[in-house]
GROMACS .gro file of C-alpha atoms in nm:
model
  382
    1UNK     CA    1  12.056  11.195  13.832
    2UNK     CA    2  12.283  10.944  13.924
    3UNK     CA    3  12.414  10.694  13.738
    4UNK     CA    4  12.747  10.581  13.471
    5UNK     CA    5  12.668  10.834  13.145
    6UNK     CA    6  12.435  11.122  13.003
    7UNK     CA    7  12.424  11.094  12.711
    8UNK     CA    8  12.422  11.528  12.598
    9UNK     CA    9  12.218  11.523  12.298
   10UNK     CA   10  11.955  11.621  12.407
   11UNK     CA   11  12.020  11.667  12.746
   12UNK     CA   12  11.875  12.118  12.739
   13UNK     CA   13  11.541  11.885  12.712
   14UNK     CA   14  11.578  11.773  13.140
   15UNK     CA   15  11.431  12.119  13.213
   16UNK     CA   16  11.303  11.974  13.461
   17UNK     CA   17  11.667  11.829  13.642
   18UNK     CA   18  11.881  12.046  13.842
   19UNK     CA   19  12.152  11.765  14.006
   20UNK     CA   20  12.383  11.580  13.758
   21UNK     CA   21  12.675  11.295  13.938
   22UNK     CA   22  12.757  11.035  13.713
   23UNK     CA   23  13.114  10.886  13.594
   24UNK     CA   24  13.159  11.155  13.264
   25UNK     CA   25  12.919  11.277  12.966
   26UNK     CA   26  12.879  11.035  12.628
   27UNK     CA   27  12.808  11.056  12.308
   28UNK     CA   28  12.576  10.750  12.148
   29UNK     CA   29  12.863  10.680  11.938
   30UNK     CA   30  13.110  10.574  12.188
   31UNK     CA   31  12.934  10.263  12.292
   32UNK     CA   32  12.772  10.162  11.876
   33UNK     CA   33  13.191  10.200  11.836
   34UNK     CA   34  13.291   9.959  12.091
   35UNK     CA   35  13.076   9.690  11.966
   36UNK     CA   36  13.252   9.659  11.597
   37UNK     CA   37  13.540   9.545  11.491
   38UNK     CA   38  13.754   9.669  11.303
   39UNK     CA   39  13.713   9.948  11.501
   40UNK     CA   40  13.492  10.227  11.300
   41UNK     CA   41  13.678  10.566  11.293
   42UNK     CA   42  13.490  10.841  11.466
   43UNK     CA   43  13.408  11.112  11.258
   44UNK     CA   44  13.670  11.447  11.326
   45UNK     CA   45  13.589  11.780  11.463
   46UNK     CA   46  13.669  12.001  11.263
   47UNK     CA   47  13.401  12.215  11.371
   48UNK     CA   48  13.380  12.179  11.773
   49UNK     CA   49  13.029  12.024  11.829
   50UNK     CA   50  12.794  12.265  12.133
   51UNK     CA   51  12.617  12.075  12.407
   52UNK     CA   52  12.393  12.258  12.579
   53UNK     CA   53  12.288  12.128  12.966
   54UNK     CA   54  11.932  12.102  13.140
   55UNK     CA   55  11.880  12.488  13.208
   56UNK     CA   56  11.805  12.434  13.591
   57UNK     CA   57  12.085  12.240  13.621
   58UNK     CA   58  12.335  12.360  13.962
   59UNK     CA   59  12.502  12.089  14.033
   60UNK     CA   60  12.732  11.912  13.802
   61UNK     CA   61  13.024  11.584  13.903
   62UNK     CA   62  13.229  11.379  13.689
   63UNK     CA   63  13.346  11.019  13.897
   64UNK     CA   64  13.578  10.969  13.608
   65UNK     CA   65  13.935  11.086  13.598
   66UNK     CA   66  13.904  11.001  13.201
   67UNK     CA   67  13.671  11.261  13.002
   68UNK     CA   68  13.624  11.371  12.670
   69UNK     CA   69  13.727  11.708  12.500
   70UNK     CA   70  13.471  11.734  12.265
   71UNK     CA   71  13.244  11.706  12.553
   72UNK     CA   72  13.309  11.885  12.815
   73UNK     CA   73  13.466  12.157  12.614
   74UNK     CA   74  13.161  12.211  12.417
   75UNK     CA   75  12.941  12.233  12.695
   76UNK     CA   76  12.667  12.567  12.703
   77UNK     CA   77  12.638  12.565  13.043
   78UNK     CA   78  12.323  12.676  13.217
   79UNK     CA   79  12.244  13.039  13.411
   80UNK     CA   80  12.159  12.875  13.745
   81UNK     CA   81  12.527  12.592  13.705
   82UNK     CA   82  12.683  12.742  14.092
   83UNK     CA   83  12.881  12.351  14.185
   84UNK     CA   84  13.101  12.177  13.899
   85UNK     CA   85  13.334  11.857  14.091
   86UNK     CA   86  13.585  11.626  13.967
   87UNK     CA   87  13.559  11.356  14.226
   88UNK     CA   88  13.840  11.157  14.060
   89UNK     CA   89  14.128  11.465  14.164
   90UNK     CA   90  14.248  11.319  13.777
   91UNK     CA   91  14.124  11.518  13.460
   92UNK     CA   92  14.314  11.287  13.162
   93UNK     CA   93  14.214  11.340  12.790
   94UNK     CA   94  14.338  11.096  12.510
   95UNK     CA   95  14.363  11.272  12.156
   96UNK     CA   96  14.276  11.044  11.910
   97UNK     CA   97  14.459  11.028  11.544
   98UNK     CA   98  14.204  11.163  11.289
   99UNK     CA   99  13.923  11.248  11.572
  100UNK     CA  100  14.071  11.524  11.758
  101UNK     CA  101  14.417  11.566  11.588
  102UNK     CA  102  14.454  11.569  11.139
  103UNK     CA  103  14.645  11.344  11.005
  104UNK     CA  104  14.875  11.237  10.925
  105UNK     CA  105  14.990  11.635  11.006
  106UNK     CA  106  14.983  11.471  11.402
  107UNK     CA  107  14.816  11.821  11.438
  108UNK     CA  108  14.617  11.944  11.674
  109UNK     CA  109  14.309  12.042  11.508
  110UNK     CA  110  14.196  12.440  11.606
  111UNK     CA  111  13.845  12.330  11.748
  112UNK     CA  112  14.043  12.104  11.969
  113UNK     CA  113  14.256  12.320  12.087
  114UNK     CA  114  14.008  12.588  12.116
  115UNK     CA  115  13.777  12.304  12.318
  116UNK     CA  116  14.068  12.195  12.566
  117UNK     CA  117  14.123  12.563  12.685
  118UNK     CA  118  13.771  12.581  12.749
  119UNK     CA  119  13.791  12.234  12.921
  120UNK     CA  120  14.020  12.316  13.172
  121UNK     CA  121  13.825  12.664  13.243
  122UNK     CA  122  13.549  12.441  13.334
  123UNK     CA  123  13.739  12.198  13.595
  124UNK     CA  124  13.885  12.496  13.785
  125UNK     CA  125  13.585  12.540  13.936
  126UNK     CA  126  13.740  12.223  14.132
  127UNK     CA  127  13.936  12.329  14.416
  128UNK     CA  128  14.088  11.928  14.461
  129UNK     CA  129  14.183  11.888  14.095
  130UNK     CA  130  14.542  11.829  14.165
  131UNK     CA  131  14.652  11.584  13.863
  132UNK     CA  132  14.581  11.617  13.466
  133UNK     CA  133  14.675  11.422  13.141
  134UNK     CA  134  14.685  11.480  12.757
  135UNK     CA  135  14.790  11.167  12.542
  136UNK     CA  136  14.809  11.199  12.200
  137UNK     CA  137  14.673  10.830  12.100
  138UNK     CA  138  14.809  10.891  11.683
  139UNK     CA  139  15.045  10.551  11.673
  140UNK     CA  140  14.862  10.354  11.378
  141UNK     CA  141  14.700   9.968  11.421
  142UNK     CA  142  15.065   9.719  11.484
  143UNK     CA  143  15.323  10.027  11.504
  144UNK     CA  144  15.551   9.992  11.804
  145UNK     CA  145  15.682  10.372  11.774
  146UNK     CA  146  15.361  10.676  11.813
  147UNK     CA  147  15.387  10.983  11.666
  148UNK     CA  148  15.429  11.371  11.790
  149UNK     CA  149  15.149  11.580  11.865
  150UNK     CA  150  15.180  11.906  11.672
  151UNK     CA  151  14.973  12.290  11.775
  152UNK     CA  152  14.789  12.374  11.502
  153UNK     CA  153  14.958  12.516  11.200
  154UNK     CA  154  14.979  12.918  11.276
  155UNK     CA  155  14.725  12.985  10.998
  156UNK     CA  156  14.438  12.776  11.138
  157UNK     CA  157  14.521  12.974  11.428
  158UNK     CA  158  14.460  13.304  11.272
  159UNK     CA  159  14.135  13.164  11.152
  160UNK     CA  160  14.041  13.018  11.478
  161UNK     CA  161  14.111  13.326  11.619
  162UNK     CA  162  13.876  13.497  11.412
  163UNK     CA  163  13.575  13.311  11.516
  164UNK     CA  164  13.345  13.389  11.775
  165UNK     CA  165  13.478  13.337  12.040
  166UNK     CA  166  13.390  13.095  12.322
  167UNK     CA  167  13.350  13.012  12.692
  168UNK     CA  168  13.705  13.109  12.749
  169UNK     CA  169  13.865  13.253  12.373
  170UNK     CA  170  14.144  13.385  12.590
  171UNK     CA  171  14.505  13.345  12.518
  172UNK     CA  172  14.448  13.184  12.162
  173UNK     CA  173  14.668  13.451  11.945
  174UNK     CA  174  14.948  13.200  12.242
  175UNK     CA  175  15.195  12.967  11.916
  176UNK     CA  176  15.258  12.652  11.978
  177UNK     CA  177  15.117  12.467  12.292
  178UNK     CA  178  15.053  12.774  12.485
  179UNK     CA  179  14.675  12.821  12.449
  180UNK     CA  180  14.547  12.481  12.680
  181UNK     CA  181  14.912  12.478  12.833
  182UNK     CA  182  14.829  12.844  12.943
  183UNK     CA  183  14.492  12.775  13.050
  184UNK     CA  184  14.590  12.520  13.272
  185UNK     CA  185  14.748  12.773  13.537
  186UNK     CA  186  14.371  12.859  13.582
  187UNK     CA  187  14.343  12.480  13.801
  188UNK     CA  188  14.394  12.619  14.125
  189UNK     CA  189  14.537  12.322  14.292
  190UNK     CA  190  14.710  12.123  14.014
  191UNK     CA  191  15.027  11.996  14.167
  192UNK     CA  192  15.069  11.747  13.849
  193UNK     CA  193  15.129  11.746  13.461
  194UNK     CA  194  15.167  11.434  13.287
  195UNK     CA  195  15.246  11.503  12.868
  196UNK     CA  196  15.239  11.179  12.638
  197UNK     CA  197  15.330  11.222  12.303
  198UNK     CA  198  15.327  11.576  12.301
  199UNK     CA  199  15.593  11.770  12.113
  200UNK     CA  200  15.691  12.123  12.351
  201UNK     CA  201  15.900  12.368  12.202
  202UNK     CA  202  16.144  12.607  12.425
  203UNK     CA  203  15.808  12.831  12.408
  204UNK     CA  204  15.566  12.639  12.541
  205UNK     CA  205  15.794  12.497  12.790
  206UNK     CA  206  15.831  12.870  12.920
  207UNK     CA  207  15.452  12.910  12.905
  208UNK     CA  208  15.464  12.583  13.147
  209UNK     CA  209  15.784  12.797  13.320
  210UNK     CA  210  15.552  13.054  13.286
  211UNK     CA  211  15.162  12.959  13.407
  212UNK     CA  212  15.184  12.671  13.556
  213UNK     CA  213  15.352  12.827  13.928
  214UNK     CA  214  15.205  12.573  14.181
  215UNK     CA  215  15.336  12.299  13.939
  216UNK     CA  216  15.513  11.973  14.146
  217UNK     CA  217  15.590  11.760  13.912
  218UNK     CA  218  15.584  11.744  13.524
  219UNK     CA  219  15.611  11.434  13.375
  220UNK     CA  220  15.708  11.358  12.945
  221UNK     CA  221  15.647  11.093  12.735
  222UNK     CA  222  15.773  10.963  12.406
  223UNK     CA  223  15.916  10.712  12.192
  224UNK     CA  224  16.197  10.915  11.998
  225UNK     CA  225  16.391  11.208  11.966
  226UNK     CA  226  16.325  11.317  11.617
  227UNK     CA  227  16.097  11.574  11.605
  228UNK     CA  228  16.216  11.665  11.984
  229UNK     CA  229  15.904  11.613  12.265
  230UNK     CA  230  16.067  11.812  12.440
  231UNK     CA  231  16.500  12.025  12.372
  232UNK     CA  232  16.700  11.997  12.597
  233UNK     CA  233  16.854  12.322  12.572
  234UNK     CA  234  16.465  12.467  12.679
  235UNK     CA  235  16.499  12.240  13.058
  236UNK     CA  236  16.625  12.497  13.221
  237UNK     CA  237  16.334  12.734  13.181
  238UNK     CA  238  16.203  12.484  13.444
  239UNK     CA  239  16.414  12.651  13.703
  240UNK     CA  240  16.187  12.840  13.782
  241UNK     CA  241  15.874  12.718  13.876
  242UNK     CA  242  15.896  12.740  14.259
  243UNK     CA  243  15.761  12.413  14.392
  244UNK     CA  244  15.905  12.217  14.060
  245UNK     CA  245  16.065  11.868  14.248
  246UNK     CA  246  15.998  11.625  13.991
  247UNK     CA  247  16.121  11.632  13.646
  248UNK     CA  248  16.029  11.272  13.538
  249UNK     CA  249  16.134  11.248  13.158
  250UNK     CA  250  16.095  10.921  12.936
  251UNK     CA  251  16.489  10.773  12.880
  252UNK     CA  252  16.367  10.644  12.540
  253UNK     CA  253  16.366  10.938  12.373
  254UNK     CA  254  16.656  11.148  12.613
  255UNK     CA  255  16.870  10.860  12.575
  256UNK     CA  256  16.868  10.945  12.153
  257UNK     CA  257  16.952  11.325  12.191
  258UNK     CA  258  17.329  11.446  12.267
  259UNK     CA  259  17.505  11.300  12.597
  260UNK     CA  260  17.674  11.651  12.590
  261UNK     CA  261  17.365  11.886  12.559
  262UNK     CA  262  17.170  11.686  12.833
  263UNK     CA  263  17.427  11.716  13.033
  264UNK     CA  264  17.459  12.061  13.024
  265UNK     CA  265  17.111  12.136  13.062
  266UNK     CA  266  17.038  11.925  13.339
  267UNK     CA  267  17.336  12.084  13.484
  268UNK     CA  268  17.209  12.450  13.447
  269UNK     CA  269  16.845  12.270  13.577
  270UNK     CA  270  16.963  12.191  13.872
  271UNK     CA  271  17.213  12.519  13.954
  272UNK     CA  272  16.994  12.714  13.901
  273UNK     CA  273  16.625  12.560  14.015
  274UNK     CA  274  16.403  12.759  14.255
  275UNK     CA  275  16.322  12.454  14.452
  276UNK     CA  276  16.637  12.268  14.612
  277UNK     CA  277  16.470  11.987  14.637
  278UNK     CA  278  16.419  11.971  14.249
  279UNK     CA  279  16.524  11.575  14.136
  280UNK     CA  280  16.557  11.474  13.758
  281UNK     CA  281  16.368  11.071  13.698
  282UNK     CA  282  16.440  10.889  13.365
  283UNK     CA  283  16.209  10.636  13.292
  284UNK     CA  284  16.210  10.283  13.157
  285UNK     CA  285  16.015  10.072  12.991
  286UNK     CA  286  16.108   9.762  13.018
  287UNK     CA  287  16.277   9.533  12.717
  288UNK     CA  288  15.955   9.332  12.565
  289UNK     CA  289  15.712   9.478  12.718
  290UNK     CA  290  15.425   9.606  12.462
  291UNK     CA  291  15.409   9.978  12.407
  292UNK     CA  292  15.212  10.199  12.645
  293UNK     CA  293  15.012  10.515  12.487
  294UNK     CA  294  15.166  10.671  12.755
  295UNK     CA  295  15.294  10.676  13.168
  296UNK     CA  296  14.986  10.717  13.375
  297UNK     CA  297  15.092  10.598  13.713
  298UNK     CA  298  15.109  10.899  13.944
  299UNK     CA  299  15.519  10.996  13.947
  300UNK     CA  300  15.474  11.191  14.290
  301UNK     CA  301  15.496  10.834  14.390
  302UNK     CA  302  15.837  10.764  14.194
  303UNK     CA  303  16.100  10.601  14.419
  304UNK     CA  304  16.501  10.435  14.335
  305UNK     CA  305  16.436  10.096  14.330
  306UNK     CA  306  16.732   9.869  14.271
  307UNK     CA  307  16.722   9.944  13.951
  308UNK     CA  308  17.012  10.185  13.850
  309UNK     CA  309  17.169  10.167  14.225
  310UNK     CA  310  17.317   9.868  14.269
  311UNK     CA  311  17.529   9.741  14.516
  312UNK     CA  312  17.837  10.022  14.406
  313UNK     CA  313  17.889  10.282  14.622
  314UNK     CA  314  17.848  10.615  14.449
  315UNK     CA  315  18.239  10.693  14.359
  316UNK     CA  316  18.321  10.365  14.170
  317UNK     CA  317  17.973  10.374  14.039
  318UNK     CA  318  18.046  10.679  13.788
  319UNK     CA  319  18.219  10.667  13.495
  320UNK     CA  320  18.553  10.923  13.477
  321UNK     CA  321  18.551  11.253  13.347
  322UNK     CA  322  18.764  11.271  12.968
  323UNK     CA  323  19.077  11.501  13.003
  324UNK     CA  324  18.924  11.756  12.859
  325UNK     CA  325  18.640  11.761  13.151
  326UNK     CA  326  18.338  11.691  12.906
  327UNK     CA  327  18.223  11.333  13.001
  328UNK     CA  328  18.340  11.001  12.887
  329UNK     CA  329  18.230  10.781  12.642
  330UNK     CA  330  18.165  10.472  12.797
  331UNK     CA  331  18.018  10.237  12.613
  332UNK     CA  332  17.677  10.086  12.667
  333UNK     CA  333  17.519   9.717  12.762
  334UNK     CA  334  17.394   9.549  12.516
  335UNK     CA  335  16.991   9.644  12.608
  336UNK     CA  336  16.792   9.986  12.655
  337UNK     CA  337  16.811   9.965  12.996
  338UNK     CA  338  17.257   9.946  13.015
  339UNK     CA  339  17.227  10.214  12.782
  340UNK     CA  340  17.009  10.442  12.993
  341UNK     CA  341  17.168  10.407  13.344
  342UNK     CA  342  17.542  10.455  13.174
  343UNK     CA  343  17.336  10.793  13.125
  344UNK     CA  344  17.251  10.837  13.397
  345UNK     CA  345  17.608  10.787  13.572
  346UNK     CA  346  17.692  11.026  13.328
  347UNK     CA  347  17.528  11.245  13.445
  348UNK     CA  348  17.570  11.219  13.829
  349UNK     CA  349  17.912  11.246  13.751
  350UNK     CA  350  17.871  11.511  13.629
  351UNK     CA  351  17.718  11.687  13.884
  352UNK     CA  352  17.984  11.565  14.092
  353UNK     CA  353  18.201  11.777  13.886
  354UNK     CA  354  17.983  12.118  13.951
  355UNK     CA  355  17.993  12.048  14.300
  356UNK     CA  356  17.654  11.942  14.257
  357UNK     CA  357  17.443  11.611  14.430
  358UNK     CA  358  17.474  11.336  14.229
  359UNK     CA  359  17.127  11.167  14.350
  360UNK     CA  360  16.937  11.429  14.265
  361UNK     CA  361  16.953  11.245  13.874
  362UNK     CA  362  16.824  10.903  13.948
  363UNK     CA  363  16.659  10.624  13.690
  364UNK     CA  364  16.357  10.378  13.693
  365UNK     CA  365  16.199  10.018  13.523
  366UNK     CA  366  15.847  10.063  13.455
  367UNK     CA  367  15.585   9.799  13.315
  368UNK     CA  368  15.304   9.838  13.141
  369UNK     CA  369  15.092  10.097  13.235
  370UNK     CA  370  14.937  10.125  13.557
  371UNK     CA  371  14.577  10.193  13.636
  372UNK     CA  372  14.564  10.508  13.874
  373UNK     CA  373  14.252  10.372  14.014
  374UNK     CA  374  14.097  10.691  13.958
  375UNK     CA  375  13.772  10.559  13.747
  376UNK     CA  376  13.469  10.437  13.992
  377UNK     CA  377  13.381  10.150  13.889
  378UNK     CA  378  12.992  10.082  13.996
  379UNK     CA  379  12.717   9.971  13.814
  380UNK     CA  380  12.466  10.231  13.904
  381UNK     CA  381  12.170  10.326  13.647
  382UNK     CA  382  12.112  10.646  13.516
   0.00000   0.00000   0.00000
């Protein structure tokens, strides 16, 4: 069977189906919601559903990058299944407030945490999957600043761990976002991870540094510093990743952190980095751009443009160090881009003082989110 989508409800009844090649597996309520405005809320998945696949299915291939965690992570796989393919080589999950996330607490539902773990366990069968993106879409309509996704409360995690084991229940005892972050370690070719509006604590960063040993690019997107998207003190933990060559941080939250903490963290990270090619990029959204759910352009393609470089020599463009050996307080231009530029120059001066290459820190200006072009737009019918 080939086509755009297959309703997973009742798919088990297709007893003779042996091969499926589709854009994605869907739920019928998705289309119904899209055709109504204002869009009614989707049901919250406080209990994970279960979607049995056809018993004779031996090949499942999905063409779109964007998939639904409440579908992919809740499949009952037949014993006959031999092949799982994700043809986009990129896997994206969007987590909605009130659907996958309890609101207004912004805590991931334990059932959806387990579904993420299951989904990544299933995706591990696809050896060509090199990039994963998880984005929290929790901002109400008209609100510029997006909240951050918090992990389930500890008591909810304990209750979920006591529930019947799922397809991939190991690791659910980890604190914070650890269960699904650790599950990413099972992806054999994962080189890039993009997290949008996800609150990471030090233990989460330690999980990334311990479990995602093949990671080359890590991109963190967030609007504000409170609660911290990722505390600066935890960044040096990423130094142990042997292949990490780019840490892309959203300038919106980094520029609101204490400059001294940022400078110390960046200096320690680049000093201790196992990969001596590791660079830190601050990504700045151009003033006046519409709010987005997260940067989705491939960070492996980030290059310094004219932003932050100019015609100045590296020496003349750096702020002077204060008498105490710290960074001088150089006033930024009025626009937020100026603040980012000043921060980068301060960081570069700090690196130069530590005997490190200042060009290992740079910044880029981004416009609206780019379409990765991963999704297949053909009009095949089921």
